[in-house]
Short mmCIF file of C-alpha atoms in Angstrom, two decimals:
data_model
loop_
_atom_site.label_atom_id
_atom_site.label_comp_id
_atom_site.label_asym_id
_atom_site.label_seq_id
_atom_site.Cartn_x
_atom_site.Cartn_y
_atom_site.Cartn_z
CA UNK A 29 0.00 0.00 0.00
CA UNK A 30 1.58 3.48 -1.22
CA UNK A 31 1.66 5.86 1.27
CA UNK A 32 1.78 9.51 0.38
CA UNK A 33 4.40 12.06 1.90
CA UNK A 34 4.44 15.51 1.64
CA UNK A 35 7.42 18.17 0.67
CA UNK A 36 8.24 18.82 3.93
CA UNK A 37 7.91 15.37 5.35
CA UNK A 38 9.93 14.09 2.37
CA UNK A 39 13.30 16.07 3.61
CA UNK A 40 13.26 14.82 6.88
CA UNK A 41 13.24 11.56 5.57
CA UNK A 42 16.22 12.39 3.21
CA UNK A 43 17.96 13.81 6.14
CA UNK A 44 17.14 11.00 8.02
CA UNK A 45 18.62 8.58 5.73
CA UNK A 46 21.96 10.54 5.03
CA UNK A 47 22.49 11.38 8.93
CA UNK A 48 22.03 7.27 9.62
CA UNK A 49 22.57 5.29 6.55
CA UNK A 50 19.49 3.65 6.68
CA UNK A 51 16.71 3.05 4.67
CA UNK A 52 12.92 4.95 5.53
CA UNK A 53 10.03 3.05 4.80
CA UNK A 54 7.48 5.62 5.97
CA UNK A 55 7.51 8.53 7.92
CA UNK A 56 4.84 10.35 10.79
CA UNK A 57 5.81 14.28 12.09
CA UNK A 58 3.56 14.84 14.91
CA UNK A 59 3.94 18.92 14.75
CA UNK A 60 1.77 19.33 17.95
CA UNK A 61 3.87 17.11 20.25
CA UNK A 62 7.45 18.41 18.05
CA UNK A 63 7.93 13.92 17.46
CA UNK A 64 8.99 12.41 13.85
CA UNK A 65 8.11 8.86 13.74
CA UNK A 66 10.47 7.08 11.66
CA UNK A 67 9.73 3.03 10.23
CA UNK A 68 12.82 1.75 8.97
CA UNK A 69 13.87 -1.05 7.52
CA UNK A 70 14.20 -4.42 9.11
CA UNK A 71 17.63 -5.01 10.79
CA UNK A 72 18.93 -0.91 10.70
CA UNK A 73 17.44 -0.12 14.23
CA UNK A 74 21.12 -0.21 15.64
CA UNK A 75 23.03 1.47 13.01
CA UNK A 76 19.80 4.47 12.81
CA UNK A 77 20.17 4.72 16.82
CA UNK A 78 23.64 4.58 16.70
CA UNK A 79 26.49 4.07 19.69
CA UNK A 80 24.56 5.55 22.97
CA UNK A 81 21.67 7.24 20.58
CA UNK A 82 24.74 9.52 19.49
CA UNK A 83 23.19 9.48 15.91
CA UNK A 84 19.40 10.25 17.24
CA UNK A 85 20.18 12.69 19.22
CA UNK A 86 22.46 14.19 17.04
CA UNK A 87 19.87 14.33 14.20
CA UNK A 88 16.91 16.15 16.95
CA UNK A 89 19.44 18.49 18.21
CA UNK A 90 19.67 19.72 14.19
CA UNK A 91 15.58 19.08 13.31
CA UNK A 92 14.59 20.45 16.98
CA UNK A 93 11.82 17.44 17.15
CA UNK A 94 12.13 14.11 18.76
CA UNK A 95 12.43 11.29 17.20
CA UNK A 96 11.19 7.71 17.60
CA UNK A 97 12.64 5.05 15.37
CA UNK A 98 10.45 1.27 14.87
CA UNK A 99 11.54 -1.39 12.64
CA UNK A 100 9.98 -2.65 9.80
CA UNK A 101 8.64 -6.19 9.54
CA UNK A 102 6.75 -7.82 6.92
CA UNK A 103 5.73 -10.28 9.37
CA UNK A 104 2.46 -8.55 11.08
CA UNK A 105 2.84 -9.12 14.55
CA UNK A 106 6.20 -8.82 15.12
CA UNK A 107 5.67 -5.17 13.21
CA UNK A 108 3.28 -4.24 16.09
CA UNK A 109 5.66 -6.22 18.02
CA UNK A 110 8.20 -3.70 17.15
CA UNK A 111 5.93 -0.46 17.65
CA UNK A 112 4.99 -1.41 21.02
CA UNK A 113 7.62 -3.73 22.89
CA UNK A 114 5.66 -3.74 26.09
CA UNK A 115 3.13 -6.39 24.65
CA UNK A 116 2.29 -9.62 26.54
CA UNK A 117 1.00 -11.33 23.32
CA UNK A 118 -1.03 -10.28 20.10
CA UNK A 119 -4.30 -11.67 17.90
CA UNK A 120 -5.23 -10.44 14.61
CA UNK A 121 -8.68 -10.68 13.79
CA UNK A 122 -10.22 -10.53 10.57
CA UNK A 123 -14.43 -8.96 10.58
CA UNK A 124 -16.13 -7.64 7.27
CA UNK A 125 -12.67 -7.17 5.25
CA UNK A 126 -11.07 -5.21 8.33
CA UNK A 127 -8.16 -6.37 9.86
CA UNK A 128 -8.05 -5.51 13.98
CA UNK A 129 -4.84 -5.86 16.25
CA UNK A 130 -5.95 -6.79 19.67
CA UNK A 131 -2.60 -6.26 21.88
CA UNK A 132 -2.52 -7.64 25.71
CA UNK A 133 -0.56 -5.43 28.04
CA UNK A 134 0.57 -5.81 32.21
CA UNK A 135 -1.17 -3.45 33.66
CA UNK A 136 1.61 -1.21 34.73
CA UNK A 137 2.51 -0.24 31.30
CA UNK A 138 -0.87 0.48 30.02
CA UNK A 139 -1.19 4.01 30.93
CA UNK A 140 2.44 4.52 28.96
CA UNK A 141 1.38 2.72 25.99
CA UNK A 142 -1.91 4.37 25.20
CA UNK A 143 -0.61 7.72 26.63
CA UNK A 144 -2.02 11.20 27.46
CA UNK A 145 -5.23 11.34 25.15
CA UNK A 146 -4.60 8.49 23.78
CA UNK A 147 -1.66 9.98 21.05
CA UNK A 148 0.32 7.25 20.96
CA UNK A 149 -2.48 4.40 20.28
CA UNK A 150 -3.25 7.25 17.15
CA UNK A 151 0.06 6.89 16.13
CA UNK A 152 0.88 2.98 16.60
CA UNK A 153 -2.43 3.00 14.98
CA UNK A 154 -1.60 5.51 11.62
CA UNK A 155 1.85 3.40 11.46
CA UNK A 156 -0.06 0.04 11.15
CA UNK A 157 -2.76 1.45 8.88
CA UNK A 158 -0.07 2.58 6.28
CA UNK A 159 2.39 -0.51 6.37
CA UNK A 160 0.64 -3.37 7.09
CA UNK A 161 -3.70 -2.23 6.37
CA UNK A 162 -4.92 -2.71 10.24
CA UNK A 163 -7.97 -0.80 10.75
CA UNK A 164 -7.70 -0.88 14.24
CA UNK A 165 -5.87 -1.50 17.66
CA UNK A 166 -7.59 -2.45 20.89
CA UNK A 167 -5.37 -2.92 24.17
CA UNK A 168 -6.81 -5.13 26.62
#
C-alpha cells in the first residue's frame, strides 16, 4: 500500500537517511507534540540509533523534534511487536474485510502505551494502517 508524503515530510526523511545510513520506509511528524516517527527497515534499528543514541540525538538536536525510530517487519505481529515492545502477546482478527490488532498489556505499562489522550495508540495505529492495512488496535 503506497503511502503519500508531503514536501516537507519528504526532507526529513532524506535527512534521516543521510544522517544514519538507513533506509525509511514511511515517515509520521507529529507537529503538535514536536515527534517524527520514523519506520525503517528491518535489521537498521542499531546502526539508525547509533552508539549511545549519538546518531538520534544528534539528528533532533539539528531538526529540533524528537524522534522515535520502529523497525519494519513484513511479518504482522512482530511489526506491532516492534511499535509497542511492552506487549504480553497479540491476535489479529479478521471482521467484514477489516483487519483488527488486539494487543494484551501488564497493567503497569498500560497508561504509557496508550498515553495522554490516547496519542500514541493514534500513532501505533496511523503506522499500522499505512504498512501493514490494520484498521484498528484495541489494548486489553
Amino acid at each position: 500500500m503506497p503511502v503519500t508524503l508531503d514536501t516537507e515530510t519528504i526532507k526529513l526523511v532524506t535527512f534521516f537517511e543521510n544522517m544514519t545510513g538507513t533506509g525509511v520506509r514511511d515517515c509520521l511528524v507529529d507537529d503538535e507534540n514536536h515527534v517524527v516517527y520514523f519506520v525503517i527497515e528491518e535489521g537498521e534499528a542499531g546502526k539508525a540509533i547509533g552508539k549511545n543514541g549519538n546518531i538520534v540525538k544528534r539528528t533532533e538536536n539539528l531538526i529540533r523534534k524528537d524522534i522515535k525510530v520502529f523497525e519494519f517487519s513484513a511479518d504482522v505481529e512482530k511489526f506491532v511487536r516492534n511499535l509497542i515492545p511492552q506487549i504480553n502477546s497479540v491476535k489479529l482478527k479478521m471482521d467484514d474485510g477489516r483487519t483488527t490488532a488486539e494487543v494484551w498489556i501488564g497493567k503497569k505499562d498500560k497508561a504509557a502505551v496508550i498515553g495522554r489522550d490516547g496519542k500514541n495508540l493514534k500513532v501505533y495505529k496511523e503506522l499500522l494502517q499505512r504498512n501493514h492495512d490494520i484498521s484498528e488496535i484495541k489494548v486489553r
